């Protein structure tokens, strides 16, 4: 019996190791595919927004090695992380009983902000390829436009952070309150304004 049990354990160990190797290969293949999507101007924006929309901040951080190491990258990733937090926060607020109209408005603003983020990601990857990844090779006015875009993205991040906090207060108020509702309203408006400023910069 002991011998048979030992054989069974060995078979289980072999099968488990094979399954782990299969899982690691699948993860490596997915990461390779992600790297290719982020390197392609046609898909970089969609990949970044898809990741942020899923609401996993850790997964957003995994984008870092695959994006050009330019000064504006940090602002993009910070914005993506806060939008991921806000996307997840809207779902939590739904379950906690925050009015659906409020959380729907949060989601709509997240989608609008993601569109601006996608535009910035597309520019970043396109220019990186055009100038062989050399930030200093960009004309000063191009760098200036990217830096202005990054500044506006920082505004989105700050507004998203404040909106997450006000949603937290709304969740904490078991029956809601005029004060928490007003705070959510102010921060929804602030986020909408930050998004409009970013869009206007993109259009100029």
PDB file of C-alpha atoms in Angstrom:
ATOM      1  CA  UNK A   1       0.000   0.000   0.000  1.00  0.00           C
ATOM      2  CA  UNK A   2       2.795   2.392   0.874  1.00  0.00           C
ATOM      3  CA  UNK A   3       4.457   1.646  -2.456  1.00  0.00           C
ATOM      4  CA  UNK A   4       1.223   2.339  -4.358  1.00  0.00           C
ATOM      5  CA  UNK A   5       0.693   5.545  -2.415  1.00  0.00           C
ATOM      6  CA  UNK A   6       4.238   6.642  -3.254  1.00  0.00           C
ATOM      7  CA  UNK A   7       3.639   5.933  -6.933  1.00  0.00           C
ATOM      8  CA  UNK A   8       0.386   7.904  -6.798  1.00  0.00           C
ATOM      9  CA  UNK A   9       2.127  10.831  -5.133  1.00  0.00           C
ATOM     10  CA  UNK A  10       4.878  10.816  -7.776  1.00  0.00           C
ATOM     11  CA  UNK A  11       2.302  10.745 -10.567  1.00  0.00           C
ATOM     12  CA  UNK A  12       0.483  13.676  -8.943  1.00  0.00           C
ATOM     13  CA  UNK A  13       3.728  15.622  -8.610  1.00  0.00           C
ATOM     14  CA  UNK A  14       4.604  15.039 -12.261  1.00  0.00           C
ATOM     15  CA  UNK A  15       1.124  16.043 -13.403  1.00  0.00           C
ATOM     16  CA  UNK A  16       1.178  19.119 -11.160  1.00  0.00           C
ATOM     17  CA  UNK A  17       4.565  20.225 -12.497  1.00  0.00           C
ATOM     18  CA  UNK A  18       3.373  19.711 -16.077  1.00  0.00           C
ATOM     19  CA  UNK A  19       0.288  21.825 -15.345  1.00  0.00           C
ATOM     20  CA  UNK A  20       2.435  24.587 -13.836  1.00  0.00           C
ATOM     21  CA  UNK A  21       4.713  24.590 -16.886  1.00  0.00           C
ATOM     22  CA  UNK A  22       1.672  24.786 -19.148  1.00  0.00           C
ATOM     23  CA  UNK A  23       0.325  27.697 -17.127  1.00  0.00           C
ATOM     24  CA  UNK A  24       3.672  29.534 -17.257  1.00  0.00           C
ATOM     25  CA  UNK A  25       3.868  29.037 -21.034  1.00  0.00           C
ATOM     26  CA  UNK A  26       0.347  30.410 -21.438  1.00  0.00           C
ATOM     27  CA  UNK A  27       1.169  33.439 -19.270  1.00  0.00           C
ATOM     28  CA  UNK A  28       4.380  34.063 -21.222  1.00  0.00           C
ATOM     29  CA  UNK A  29       2.442  33.864 -24.491  1.00  0.00           C
ATOM     30  CA  UNK A  30      -0.167  36.329 -23.193  1.00  0.00           C
ATOM     31  CA  UNK A  31       2.532  38.735 -22.021  1.00  0.00           C
ATOM     32  CA  UNK A  32       4.288  38.486 -25.375  1.00  0.00           C
ATOM     33  CA  UNK A  33       1.027  39.243 -27.180  1.00  0.00           C
ATOM     34  CA  UNK A  34       0.446  42.202 -24.857  1.00  0.00           C
ATOM     35  CA  UNK A  35       3.956  43.507 -25.583  1.00  0.00           C
ATOM     36  CA  UNK A  36       3.220  43.368 -29.302  1.00  0.00           C
ATOM     37  CA  UNK A  37      -0.101  45.185 -28.893  1.00  0.00           C
ATOM     38  CA  UNK A  38       1.507  47.937 -26.826  1.00  0.00           C
ATOM     39  CA  UNK A  39       4.270  48.342 -29.397  1.00  0.00           C
ATOM     40  CA  UNK A  40       1.784  48.821 -32.247  1.00  0.00           C
ATOM     41  CA  UNK A  41       0.285  52.331 -32.604  1.00  0.00           C
ATOM     42  CA  UNK A  42      -2.875  50.745 -33.989  1.00  0.00           C
ATOM     43  CA  UNK A  43      -3.533  48.744 -30.803  1.00  0.00           C
ATOM     44  CA  UNK A  44      -1.560  50.440 -27.990  1.00  0.00           C
ATOM     45  CA  UNK A  45      -4.395  52.723 -26.911  1.00  0.00           C
ATOM     46  CA  UNK A  46      -6.984  49.956 -26.903  1.00  0.00           C
ATOM     47  CA  UNK A  47      -4.710  47.690 -24.863  1.00  0.00           C
ATOM     48  CA  UNK A  48      -4.092  50.346 -22.229  1.00  0.00           C
ATOM     49  CA  UNK A  49      -7.780  51.221 -21.894  1.00  0.00           C
ATOM     50  CA  UNK A  50      -8.809  47.547 -21.782  1.00  0.00           C
ATOM     51  CA  UNK A  51      -6.418  46.964 -18.903  1.00  0.00           C
ATOM     52  CA  UNK A  52      -7.538  50.034 -16.957  1.00  0.00           C
ATOM     53  CA  UNK A  53     -11.225  49.295 -17.558  1.00  0.00           C
ATOM     54  CA  UNK A  54     -10.824  45.866 -15.948  1.00  0.00           C
ATOM     55  CA  UNK A  55     -10.112  47.603 -12.635  1.00  0.00           C
ATOM     56  CA  UNK A  56      -6.937  45.703 -11.698  1.00  0.00           C
ATOM     57  CA  UNK A  57      -4.329  48.247 -10.572  1.00  0.00           C
ATOM     58  CA  UNK A  58      -1.617  45.581 -10.408  1.00  0.00           C
ATOM     59  CA  UNK A  59      -2.244  44.643 -14.015  1.00  0.00           C
ATOM     60  CA  UNK A  60      -1.950  48.303 -15.016  1.00  0.00           C
ATOM     61  CA  UNK A  61       1.463  48.418 -13.339  1.00  0.00           C
ATOM     62  CA  UNK A  62       2.528  45.493 -15.517  1.00  0.00           C
ATOM     63  CA  UNK A  63       2.241  47.781 -18.551  1.00  0.00           C
ATOM     64  CA  UNK A  64       5.264  49.810 -17.402  1.00  0.00           C
ATOM     65  CA  UNK A  65       8.058  47.755 -19.021  1.00  0.00           C
ATOM     66  CA  UNK A  66       6.268  47.712 -22.370  1.00  0.00           C
ATOM     67  CA  UNK A  67       5.916  51.472 -22.857  1.00  0.00           C
ATOM     68  CA  UNK A  68       8.582  53.935 -24.037  1.00  0.00           C
ATOM     69  CA  UNK A  69      10.587  55.228 -21.055  1.00  0.00           C
ATOM     70  CA  UNK A  70       9.758  58.869 -21.738  1.00  0.00           C
ATOM     71  CA  UNK A  71       8.970  61.489 -19.059  1.00  0.00           C
ATOM     72  CA  UNK A  72       5.255  61.473 -19.899  1.00  0.00           C
ATOM     73  CA  UNK A  73       4.909  57.722 -19.333  1.00  0.00           C
ATOM     74  CA  UNK A  74       4.495  58.041 -15.575  1.00  0.00           C
ATOM     75  CA  UNK A  75       1.547  60.412 -15.943  1.00  0.00           C
ATOM     76  CA  UNK A  76      -0.134  57.957 -18.316  1.00  0.00           C
ATOM     77  CA  UNK A  77       0.310  55.017 -15.975  1.00  0.00           C
ATOM     78  CA  UNK A  78      -0.802  57.030 -12.942  1.00  0.00           C
ATOM     79  CA  UNK A  79      -3.969  58.023 -14.793  1.00  0.00           C
ATOM     80  CA  UNK A  80      -4.587  54.429 -15.885  1.00  0.00           C
ATOM     81  CA  UNK A  81      -4.198  53.249 -12.293  1.00  0.00           C
ATOM     82  CA  UNK A  82      -6.636  55.817 -10.917  1.00  0.00           C
ATOM     83  CA  UNK A  83      -9.167  55.012 -13.621  1.00  0.00           C
ATOM     84  CA  UNK A  84      -8.817  51.328 -12.713  1.00  0.00           C
ATOM     85  CA  UNK A  85      -9.441  52.234  -9.064  1.00  0.00           C
ATOM     86  CA  UNK A  86     -12.481  54.302 -10.036  1.00  0.00           C
ATOM     87  CA  UNK A  87     -13.851  51.588 -12.330  1.00  0.00           C
ATOM     88  CA  UNK A  88     -13.622  49.084  -9.504  1.00  0.00           C
ATOM     89  CA  UNK A  89     -14.980  51.643  -7.028  1.00  0.00           C
ATOM     90  CA  UNK A  90     -18.130  52.167  -9.087  1.00  0.00           C
ATOM     91  CA  UNK A  91     -18.867  48.439  -8.891  1.00  0.00           C
ATOM     92  CA  UNK A  92     -18.297  48.445  -5.119  1.00  0.00           C
ATOM     93  CA  UNK A  93     -20.522  51.496  -4.696  1.00  0.00           C
ATOM     94  CA  UNK A  94     -23.265  49.737  -6.682  1.00  0.00           C
ATOM     95  CA  UNK A  95     -23.209  46.796  -4.298  1.00  0.00           C
ATOM     96  CA  UNK A  96     -23.191  49.138  -1.289  1.00  0.00           C
ATOM     97  CA  UNK A  97     -26.390  50.827  -2.432  1.00  0.00           C
ATOM     98  CA  UNK A  98     -25.102  54.096  -3.876  1.00  0.00           C
ATOM     99  CA  UNK A  99     -27.714  55.296  -6.414  1.00  0.00           C
ATOM    100  CA  UNK A 100     -27.207  53.660  -9.792  1.00  0.00           C
ATOM    101  CA  UNK A 101     -27.486  56.983 -11.585  1.00  0.00           C
ATOM    102  CA  UNK A 102     -24.388  58.172  -9.734  1.00  0.00           C
ATOM    103  CA  UNK A 103     -22.309  55.089 -10.467  1.00  0.00           C
ATOM    104  CA  UNK A 104     -23.436  55.103 -14.097  1.00  0.00           C
ATOM    105  CA  UNK A 105     -22.171  58.681 -14.365  1.00  0.00           C
ATOM    106  CA  UNK A 106     -18.853  57.577 -12.840  1.00  0.00           C
ATOM    107  CA  UNK A 107     -18.557  54.826 -15.446  1.00  0.00           C
ATOM    108  CA  UNK A 108     -19.383  57.220 -18.275  1.00  0.00           C
ATOM    109  CA  UNK A 109     -16.666  59.610 -17.130  1.00  0.00           C
ATOM    110  CA  UNK A 110     -14.179  56.753 -16.805  1.00  0.00           C
ATOM    111  CA  UNK A 111     -14.922  55.810 -20.413  1.00  0.00           C
ATOM    112  CA  UNK A 112     -14.397  59.408 -21.556  1.00  0.00           C
ATOM    113  CA  UNK A 113     -11.120  59.600 -19.662  1.00  0.00           C
ATOM    114  CA  UNK A 114     -10.022  56.263 -21.117  1.00  0.00           C
ATOM    115  CA  UNK A 115     -10.556  57.672 -24.610  1.00  0.00           C
ATOM    116  CA  UNK A 116      -8.133  60.504 -23.814  1.00  0.00           C
ATOM    117  CA  UNK A 117      -5.670  58.043 -22.331  1.00  0.00           C
ATOM    118  CA  UNK A 118      -5.859  55.895 -25.470  1.00  0.00           C
ATOM    119  CA  UNK A 119      -5.128  58.941 -27.623  1.00  0.00           C
ATOM    120  CA  UNK A 120      -2.059  59.767 -25.531  1.00  0.00           C
ATOM    121  CA  UNK A 121      -0.813  56.169 -25.657  1.00  0.00           C
ATOM    122  CA  UNK A 122      -1.158  56.099 -29.436  1.00  0.00           C
ATOM    123  CA  UNK A 123       0.847  59.314 -29.747  1.00  0.00           C
ATOM    124  CA  UNK A 124       3.526  58.037 -27.382  1.00  0.00           C
ATOM    125  CA  UNK A 125       4.062  54.755 -29.200  1.00  0.00           C
ATOM    126  CA  UNK A 126       3.872  56.350 -32.658  1.00  0.00           C
ATOM    127  CA  UNK A 127       6.411  59.061 -31.845  1.00  0.00           C
ATOM    128  CA  UNK A 128       8.684  56.596 -30.098  1.00  0.00           C
ATOM    129  CA  UNK A 129       8.821  54.509 -33.249  1.00  0.00           C
ATOM    130  CA  UNK A 130       9.224  57.532 -35.494  1.00  0.00           C
ATOM    131  CA  UNK A 131      12.144  58.882 -33.433  1.00  0.00           C
ATOM    132  CA  UNK A 132      13.693  55.532 -32.477  1.00  0.00           C
ATOM    133  CA  UNK A 133      12.754  55.943 -28.828  1.00  0.00           C
ATOM    134  CA  UNK A 134      14.872  59.081 -28.400  1.00  0.00           C
ATOM    135  CA  UNK A 135      12.969  61.691 -26.369  1.00  0.00           C
ATOM    136  CA  UNK A 136      15.609  64.342 -27.023  1.00  0.00           C
ATOM    137  CA  UNK A 137      15.262  63.858 -30.781  1.00  0.00           C
ATOM    138  CA  UNK A 138      11.721  65.270 -30.672  1.00  0.00           C
ATOM    139  CA  UNK A 139      11.299  68.905 -31.643  1.00  0.00           C
ATOM    140  CA  UNK A 140      10.775  71.116 -28.578  1.00  0.00           C
ATOM    141  CA  UNK A 141       7.198  71.946 -29.546  1.00  0.00           C
ATOM    142  CA  UNK A 142       6.355  68.226 -29.848  1.00  0.00           C
ATOM    143  CA  UNK A 143       7.830  67.540 -26.425  1.00  0.00           C
ATOM    144  CA  UNK A 144       5.895  70.527 -25.137  1.00  0.00           C
ATOM    145  CA  UNK A 145       2.607  69.192 -26.469  1.00  0.00           C
ATOM    146  CA  UNK A 146       3.234  65.802 -24.888  1.00  0.00           C
ATOM    147  CA  UNK A 147       4.174  67.422 -21.579  1.00  0.00           C
ATOM    148  CA  UNK A 148       1.011  69.535 -21.673  1.00  0.00           C
ATOM    149  CA  UNK A 149      -1.001  66.386 -22.352  1.00  0.00           C
ATOM    150  CA  UNK A 150       0.680  64.690 -19.400  1.00  0.00           C
ATOM    151  CA  UNK A 151      -0.137  67.698 -17.210  1.00  0.00           C
ATOM    152  CA  UNK A 152      -3.807  67.391 -18.122  1.00  0.00           C
ATOM    153  CA  UNK A 153      -3.702  63.656 -17.420  1.00  0.00           C
ATOM    154  CA  UNK A 154      -2.403  64.508 -13.954  1.00  0.00           C
ATOM    155  CA  UNK A 155      -5.519  66.642 -13.536  1.00  0.00           C
ATOM    156  CA  UNK A 156      -7.652  63.627 -14.413  1.00  0.00           C
ATOM    157  CA  UNK A 157      -5.742  61.518 -11.868  1.00  0.00           C
ATOM    158  CA  UNK A 158      -6.284  64.085  -9.105  1.00  0.00           C
ATOM    159  CA  UNK A 159      -9.983  64.388  -9.889  1.00  0.00           C
ATOM    160  CA  UNK A 160     -10.380  60.607 -10.035  1.00  0.00           C
ATOM    161  CA  UNK A 161      -8.667  60.281  -6.649  1.00  0.00           C
ATOM    162  CA  UNK A 162     -11.017  62.853  -5.085  1.00  0.00           C
ATOM    163  CA  UNK A 163     -14.053  61.187  -6.648  1.00  0.00           C
ATOM    164  CA  UNK A 164     -13.000  57.819  -5.237  1.00  0.00           C
ATOM    165  CA  UNK A 165     -12.779  59.403  -1.776  1.00  0.00           C
ATOM    166  CA  UNK A 166     -16.219  60.988  -2.068  1.00  0.00           C
ATOM    167  CA  UNK A 167     -17.676  57.648  -3.207  1.00  0.00           C
ATOM    168  CA  UNK A 168     -16.143  56.169  -0.080  1.00  0.00           C
ATOM    169  CA  UNK A 169     -17.994  58.701   2.071  1.00  0.00           C
ATOM    170  CA  UNK A 170     -21.202  57.939   0.174  1.00  0.00           C
ATOM    171  CA  UNK A 171     -20.742  54.235   0.911  1.00  0.00           C
ATOM    172  CA  UNK A 172     -19.980  54.956   4.574  1.00  0.00           C
ATOM    173  CA  UNK A 173     -23.228  56.919   4.943  1.00  0.00           C
ATOM    174  CA  UNK A 174     -25.665  54.060   5.354  1.00  0.00           C
ATOM    175  CA  UNK A 175     -28.654  56.070   4.190  1.00  0.00           C
ATOM    176  CA  UNK A 176     -26.754  58.694   2.254  1.00  0.00           C
ATOM    177  CA  UNK A 177     -26.539  62.365   3.159  1.00  0.00           C
ATOM    178  CA  UNK A 178     -26.834  65.724   1.498  1.00  0.00           C
ATOM    179  CA  UNK A 179     -23.181  66.403   2.276  1.00  0.00           C
ATOM    180  CA  UNK A 180     -21.824  63.194   0.727  1.00  0.00           C
ATOM    181  CA  UNK A 181     -24.075  63.595  -2.318  1.00  0.00           C
ATOM    182  CA  UNK A 182     -22.830  67.161  -2.801  1.00  0.00           C
ATOM    183  CA  UNK A 183     -19.223  65.965  -2.497  1.00  0.00           C
ATOM    184  CA  UNK A 184     -19.777  63.300  -5.146  1.00  0.00           C
ATOM    185  CA  UNK A 185     -21.428  65.889  -7.391  1.00  0.00           C
ATOM    186  CA  UNK A 186     -18.529  68.334  -7.025  1.00  0.00           C
ATOM    187  CA  UNK A 187     -15.974  65.667  -7.841  1.00  0.00           C
ATOM    188  CA  UNK A 188     -17.959  64.325 -10.779  1.00  0.00           C
ATOM    189  CA  UNK A 189     -17.990  67.851 -12.189  1.00  0.00           C
ATOM    190  CA  UNK A 190     -14.265  68.269 -11.486  1.00  0.00           C
ATOM    191  CA  UNK A 191     -13.459  65.063 -13.341  1.00  0.00           C
ATOM    192  CA  UNK A 192     -15.653  66.079 -16.270  1.00  0.00           C
ATOM    193  CA  UNK A 193     -13.823  69.424 -16.427  1.00  0.00           C
ATOM    194  CA  UNK A 194     -10.403  67.746 -16.356  1.00  0.00           C
ATOM    195  CA  UNK A 195     -11.445  65.449 -19.197  1.00  0.00           C
ATOM    196  CA  UNK A 196     -12.744  68.368 -21.268  1.00  0.00           C
ATOM    197  CA  UNK A 197      -9.459  70.242 -20.784  1.00  0.00           C
ATOM    198  CA  UNK A 198      -7.520  67.198 -21.954  1.00  0.00           C
ATOM    199  CA  UNK A 199      -9.789  66.755 -24.969  1.00  0.00           C
ATOM    200  CA  UNK A 200      -9.460  70.434 -25.862  1.00  0.00           C
ATOM    201  CA  UNK A 201      -5.667  70.175 -25.707  1.00  0.00           C
ATOM    202  CA  UNK A 202      -5.845  67.144 -27.976  1.00  0.00           C
ATOM    203  CA  UNK A 203      -7.982  69.050 -30.485  1.00  0.00           C
ATOM    204  CA  UNK A 204      -5.745  72.159 -30.621  1.00  0.00           C
TER     205      UNK A 204
END
